[in-house]
Coordinates of N, CA, C and O in Angstrom, one line a residue:
M236 N 0.6 -1.1 -0.1 CA 0.1 0.0 -0.2 C 0.8 1.2 0.1 O 0.5 2.1 -0.5
E237 N 2.3 1.2 1.0 CA 3.0 2.6 0.6 C 3.4 2.9 -0.3 O 3.6 4.0 -0.9
D238 N 3.6 1.5 -1.3 CA 4.0 1.7 -2.4 C 3.1 2.9 -3.2 O 3.1 3.7 -4.4
L239 N 1.8 2.0 -3.2 CA 0.7 2.5 -3.9 C 0.3 4.3 -4.0 O 0.7 5.4 -4.8
T240 N 0.7 4.4 -2.5 CA 0.4 6.0 -1.9 C 1.6 6.7 -2.5 O 1.6 7.7 -3.0
K241 N 3.0 6.2 -2.9 CA 4.3 6.9 -3.5 C 4.2 7.4 -4.5 O 4.2 7.8 -5.1
L242 N 3.5 6.4 -5.5 CA 3.0 6.2 -6.8 C 2.4 7.5 -6.8 O 2.2 8.4 -7.8
F243 N 1.3 7.7 -6.1 CA -0.1 8.2 -6.2 C 0.1 9.5 -6.2 O 0.3 11.0 -6.6
Q244 N 1.2 9.8 -5.3 CA 1.8 11.2 -4.5 C 2.5 11.9 -5.8 O 2.8 12.9 -6.0
Q245 N 3.3 11.1 -6.5 CA 4.3 11.0 -7.4 C 3.4 11.6 -9.2 O 4.1 12.5 -9.3
R246 N 2.2 10.6 -8.7 CA 1.5 10.9 -9.6 C 1.0 12.7 -9.9 O 0.8 13.4 -10.8
C247 N 0.4 13.0 -8.9 CA -0.1 14.1 -8.2 C 1.2 15.4 -8.2 O 0.5 16.3 -9.2
K248 N 2.5 15.1 -8.1 CA 3.5 16.1 -8.2 C 3.6 16.4 -9.4 O 3.6 17.3 -10.2
D249 N 3.9 15.3 -10.3 CA 3.9 15.4 -12.1 C 2.7 16.2 -12.6 O 3.2 17.0 -13.9
D250 N 1.1 15.7 -12.4 CA 0.4 16.5 -12.5 C 0.5 18.0 -12.5 O -0.2 18.8 -13.2
D251 N 0.5 18.2 -11.2 CA 0.8 19.7 -10.7 C 1.5 20.3 -11.8 O 1.8 21.5 -12.4
R252 N 2.9 19.9 -11.9 CA 4.2 20.4 -12.9 C 4.0 20.8 -14.6 O 3.6 21.3 -14.7
R253 N 2.9 19.9 -14.8 CA 2.4 19.3 -16.1 C 1.4 21.0 -16.5 O 1.4 21.6 -17.3
H254 N 0.7 20.9 -15.3 CA -0.3 22.2 -14.9 C 0.4 23.4 -15.5 O -0.1 24.5 -15.4
E255 N 1.2 23.2 -14.2 CA 2.0 24.8 -14.2 C 2.6 25.4 -16.0 O 2.6 26.3 -16.5
E256 N 3.2 24.0 -16.5 CA 3.9 24.2 -17.7 C 3.7 24.2 -19.1 O 3.1 25.4 -19.9
N257 N 1.7 23.8 -18.7 CA 0.5 24.3 -19.5 C 0.0 25.7 -19.7 O -0.5 26.2 -20.3
K258 N 0.3 26.1 -18.5 CA -0.7 27.7 -18.2 C 0.4 28.6 -18.5 O -0.1 29.7 -19.2
A259 N 2.1 27.9 -18.7 CA 3.0 29.1 -19.1 C 2.8 29.0 -20.3 O 3.3 29.9 -20.9
L260 N 2.9 28.1 -20.9 CA 2.9 28.0 -22.4 C 1.4 28.8 -23.2 O 2.0 29.7 -24.0
L261 N 0.1 28.4 -22.4 CA -0.7 29.0 -22.3 C -1.0 30.5 -22.4 O -1.0 31.4 -23.6
K262 N 0.1 31.0 -21.7 CA -0.2 32.7 -21.1 C 1.0 33.1 -22.8 O 0.8 33.8 -23.2
A263 N 2.4 31.9 -22.7 CA 3.1 32.9 -24.0 C 1.9 32.8 -25.5 O 2.4 33.6 -26.2
N264 N 1.1 31.8 -25.7 CA 0.9 32.0 -26.8 C 0.1 32.8 -26.6 O -0.4 33.7 -27.9
T265 N -1.0 33.1 -25.9 CA -2.0 34.2 -25.8 C -1.0 35.5 -26.1 O -1.7 36.6 -26.3
E266 N -0.4 35.9 -25.3 CA 0.9 36.9 -25.3 C 1.9 37.0 -26.9 O 1.3 38.2 -27.7
A267 N 1.7 36.1 -27.8 CA 2.0 36.0 -29.5 C 1.0 36.1 -29.8 O 1.1 37.1 -30.9
I268 N -0.3 36.0 -29.5 CA -1.5 36.2 -30.3 C -2.0 37.7 -30.3 O -2.0 38.0 -31.3
A269 N -1.6 38.1 -29.1 CA -2.1 39.4 -28.7 C -0.9 40.5 -29.8 O -1.5 41.8 -30.6
A270 N 0.2 39.8 -29.5 CA 1.6 41.0 -30.9 C 0.9 41.0 -32.3 O 1.2 41.8 -32.7
Q271 N 0.3 39.5 -32.3 CA 0.1 39.4 -34.0 C -0.6 40.4 -34.3 O -1.0 41.1 -35.1
N272 N -1.8 40.3 -33.5 CA -3.1 41.3 -33.7 C -3.2 42.6 -33.7 O -3.5 43.3 -34.8
K273 N -2.1 43.1 -32.6 CA -1.4 44.5 -33.1 C -0.5 44.8 -34.3 O -1.0 45.7 -34.8
A274 N 0.0 44.1 -34.7 CA 0.7 44.2 -35.9 C -0.2 43.9 -37.3 O -0.1 44.6 -38.2
H275 N -1.3 43.1 -36.9 CA -2.0 42.7 -38.1 C -3.0 43.9 -38.3 O -3.4 44.5 -39.0
E276 N -3.9 44.9 -36.8 CA -4.1 46.1 -36.8 C -3.1 47.2 -37.8 O -4.0 48.1 -38.5
K277 N -1.7 47.5 -37.8 CA -1.2 48.6 -37.7 C -1.5 48.2 -39.2 O -1.7 49.2 -40.1
L278 N -1.1 47.0 -39.5 CA -0.9 46.5 -41.7 C -2.4 47.0 -42.1 O -2.8 47.4 -43.0
A279 N -3.5 46.3 -41.4 CA -4.7 46.9 -41.6 C -5.0 48.2 -41.9 O -5.6 48.8 -43.0
K280 N -4.5 49.0 -41.1 CA -4.4 51.1 -41.4 C -4.2 51.0 -42.1 O -4.4 51.7 -43.3
R281 N -2.8 50.1 -42.7 CA -1.9 50.9 -43.9 C -2.7 50.7 -45.0 O -2.5 51.5 -45.7
V282 N -3.1 49.5 -44.8 CA -3.9 48.9 -46.2 C -5.1 49.7 -46.8 O -5.2 50.4 -47.7
E283 N -5.9 50.3 -45.6 CA -7.1 51.0 -45.7 C -6.3 52.8 -46.3 O -7.5 52.9 -47.0
L284 N -5.4 52.9 -46.1 CA -5.1 54.1 -46.3 C -4.4 54.0 -48.1 O -4.8 54.9 -48.4
M285 N -4.5 52.8 -48.2 CA -3.6 52.9 -49.6 C -4.5 52.4 -50.5 O -4.4 52.5 -52.0
S286 N -5.9 52.0 -50.2 CA -7.3 51.9 -50.7 C -7.9 52.6 -51.3 O -7.6 53.6 -51.3
P287 N -8.2 52.9 -52.8 CA -8.2 53.7 -53.3 C -10.0 54.3 -52.8 O -10.7 53.7 -52.2
G288 N -9.8 55.5 -52.5 CA -10.6 56.8 -51.3 C -11.1 56.2 -50.4 O -11.9 56.6 -49.5
G289 N -9.7 55.5 -49.7 CA -9.4 54.9 -48.3 C -10.9 54.3 -48.0 O -11.1 53.2 -48.9
S290 N -11.4 54.7 -47.1 CA -12.3 54.2 -46.2 C -13.6 54.9 -46.6 O -14.7 53.9 -45.8
V291 N -13.8 55.9 -47.3 CA -14.6 56.7 -47.7 C -15.7 55.9 -48.4 O -16.7 56.1 -48.4
L292 N -15.4 55.2 -49.6 CA -15.8 54.8 -50.8 C -16.2 53.5 -50.8 O -14.8 52.5 -50.3
S293 N -16.9 52.6 -51.0 CA -17.3 50.9 -50.8 C -16.6 50.7 -51.9 O -16.4 51.2 -53.0
R294 N -16.5 49.3 -52.3 CA -16.1 48.3 -53.7 C -17.1 48.8 -55.0 O -16.7 49.0 -56.0
K295 N -18.1 48.9 -54.5 CA -19.5 49.1 -55.7 C -19.3 50.3 -56.1 O -19.3 50.7 -56.4
Q296 N -18.9 51.3 -55.4 CA -19.0 52.6 -55.3 C -17.6 53.0 -56.5 O -18.0 54.0 -57.3
V297 N -16.5 52.4 -55.6 CA -15.8 52.4 -56.6 C -15.9 52.0 -58.0 O -15.3 52.8 -59.1
A298 N -16.2 50.6 -58.2 CA -16.7 50.0 -59.3 C -17.5 51.3 -60.1 O -17.1 51.4 -61.4
A299 N -18.2 51.9 -59.8 CA -19.5 52.6 -60.1 C -18.7 53.8 -60.9 O -18.8 54.3 -62.2
L300 N -18.2 54.3 -60.2 CA -16.9 55.5 -60.9 C -16.4 55.3 -61.3 O -16.2 55.4 -62.0
A301 N -15.9 54.0 -61.5 CA -14.5 53.8 -63.0 C -15.7 53.3 -64.2 O -14.8 54.0 -65.1
V302 N -16.8 52.9 -63.9 CA -17.8 52.8 -65.3 C -17.7 54.2 -65.9 O -17.9 54.3 -67.0
V303 N -18.1 55.0 -64.6 CA -18.8 56.2 -65.2 C -17.8 56.8 -66.0 O -18.0 57.7 -67.1
G304 N -16.7 57.1 -65.2 CA -15.1 57.5 -65.5 C -14.6 56.9 -67.2 O -14.3 57.8 -67.9
T305 N -14.9 55.7 -67.2 CA -14.8 55.3 -68.9 C -15.9 55.9 -70.0 O -15.8 56.1 -71.0
G306 N -17.0 55.9 -69.1 CA -17.7 56.5 -70.4 C -17.6 58.1 -70.6 O -18.0 57.7 -71.6
V307 N -17.0 58.5 -69.6 CA -16.8 60.1 -69.9 C -15.7 59.8 -70.8 O -15.7 61.1 -71.8
M308 N -14.6 59.0 -70.6 CA -13.4 59.5 -71.6 C -13.9 59.0 -72.9 O -13.4 59.6 -73.7
V309 N -14.5 58.1 -73.4 CA -15.2 57.5 -74.3 C -16.0 58.9 -75.1 O -15.5 58.8 -76.2
V310 N -16.7 59.5 -74.4 CA -17.1 60.3 -74.7 C -16.5 62.0 -75.4 O -16.8 62.2 -76.5
V311 N -15.6 62.0 -74.4 CA -14.8 62.9 -74.8 C -13.5 62.5 -75.5 O -13.0 63.4 -76.7
G312 N -13.1 61.6 -75.9 CA -12.6 60.9 -76.9 C -13.7 61.0 -78.2 O -12.7 61.7 -79.4
W313 N -14.6 60.6 -78.4 CA -15.1 61.3 -79.7 C -15.6 62.7 -80.3 O -15.0 62.7 -81.2
M314 N -15.5 63.2 -78.9 CA -15.5 65.0 -79.2 C -14.1 65.7 -79.9 O -14.0 66.1 -80.5
V315 N -13.2 64.6 -79.2 CA -12.0 65.0 -79.5 C -11.7 64.7 -81.0 O -11.5 65.3 -81.9
E316 N -11.8 63.4 -81.2 CA -12.0 62.9 -82.6 C -12.9 63.7 -83.7 O -11.9 64.1 -84.5
A317 N -13.8 64.4 -83.1 CA -14.3 64.7 -84.4 C -13.8 66.5 -84.7 O -13.8 66.9 -85.8
A318 N -13.3 66.8 -83.2 CA -12.9 68.0 -83.6 C -11.6 68.5 -84.4 O -11.5 68.9 -85.4
V319 N -10.7 67.2 -84.3 CA -9.6 66.9 -85.1 C -9.8 66.7 -86.6 O -9.0 66.8 -87.4
K320 N -11.1 66.1 -86.6 CA -11.3 65.8 -88.1 C -11.7 67.2 -88.8 O -11.5 67.1 -90.3
W321 N -12.8 68.0 -87.7 CA -12.9 69.2 -88.7 C -11.9 69.8 -88.9 O -12.1 70.8 -90.1
A322 N -10.7 70.2 -88.0 CA -9.8 70.9 -88.3 C -8.7 70.6 -89.1 O -8.1 71.2 -89.9
V323 N -8.7 69.3 -89.3 CA -7.8 68.6 -90.3 C -8.5 68.5 -92.0 O -8.1 69.3 -92.8
G324 N -9.9 68.9 -91.8 CA -10.6 69.2 -93.0 C -10.4 70.3 -93.5 O -10.4 70.9 -94.4
W325 N -10.9 71.4 -92.2 CA -10.6 72.8 -93.2 C -9.5 73.3 -92.9 O -9.2 73.9 -94.3
F326 N -8.1 72.7 -92.6 CA -7.1 73.3 -92.8 C -7.0 72.7 -94.3 O -6.2 73.2 -95.5
I327 N -6.8 71.4 -94.7 CA -6.8 70.7 -96.0 C -7.4 72.0 -97.1 O -7.1 72.3 -98.3
G328 N -9.1 71.8 -96.6 CA -9.5 72.7 -97.8 C -9.2 74.2 -98.1 O -9.1 74.4 -99.1
A329 N -8.6 74.8 -96.6 CA -8.5 76.2 -96.6 C -6.9 75.9 -97.5 O -6.7 76.7 -99.0
I330 N -5.8 75.1 -97.6 CA -4.7 75.3 -98.3 C -5.2 74.8 -100.4 O -4.7 75.2 -101.0
L331 N -6.2 73.8 -100.4 CA -6.7 73.5 -101.3 C -7.3 74.4 -102.5 O -6.5 74.8 -103.6
K332 N -8.0 75.2 -101.5 CA -8.6 76.8 -102.1 C -7.6 77.9 -102.6 O -7.3 78.1 -103.8
M333 N -6.3 77.7 -101.8 CA -5.3 79.1 -102.3 C -4.7 78.1 -103.4 O -3.7 78.9 -104.3
K334 N -4.3 76.9 -103.0 CA -3.7 76.1 -104.3 C -4.7 76.2 -105.4 O -4.2 76.4 -107.0
L335 N -6.0 75.9 -105.8 CA -6.2 76.1 -107.2 C -7.3 77.1 -107.1 O -7.9 77.4 -108.5
G336 N -7.0 77.9 -106.4 CA -7.7 79.7 -106.5 C -9.3 79.7 -106.5 O -9.5 80.1 -107.3
G337 N -9.7 78.9 -105.3 CA -11.1 78.7 -105.3 C -11.8 80.1 -104.7 O -10.4 81.0 -104.6
P338 N -12.9 80.0 -104.4 CA -13.6 81.6 -103.9 C -12.8 81.9 -102.3 O -12.8 81.3 -101.6

């Protein structure tokens, strides 16, 4: 019976030691996770600053602005093309009139 009691007491000591080790490891793990969360928050703030429009516009709003901007650029391009064609036509017409002696 004495041997059994000694073995039980040794097991209790080992359990207590393992419990303390586990508590220390869990505390270190919790601290490491907290440090990673702080680093993640800093990174998230930097990414937010770099994103188009910051946090003011949502992705859908940015996409809508891109579509509208593209449409405006197409219309402006057509207008510039028409103006250049008219100017070139007028310039060539003026040169031909001078060369051919028109009215």
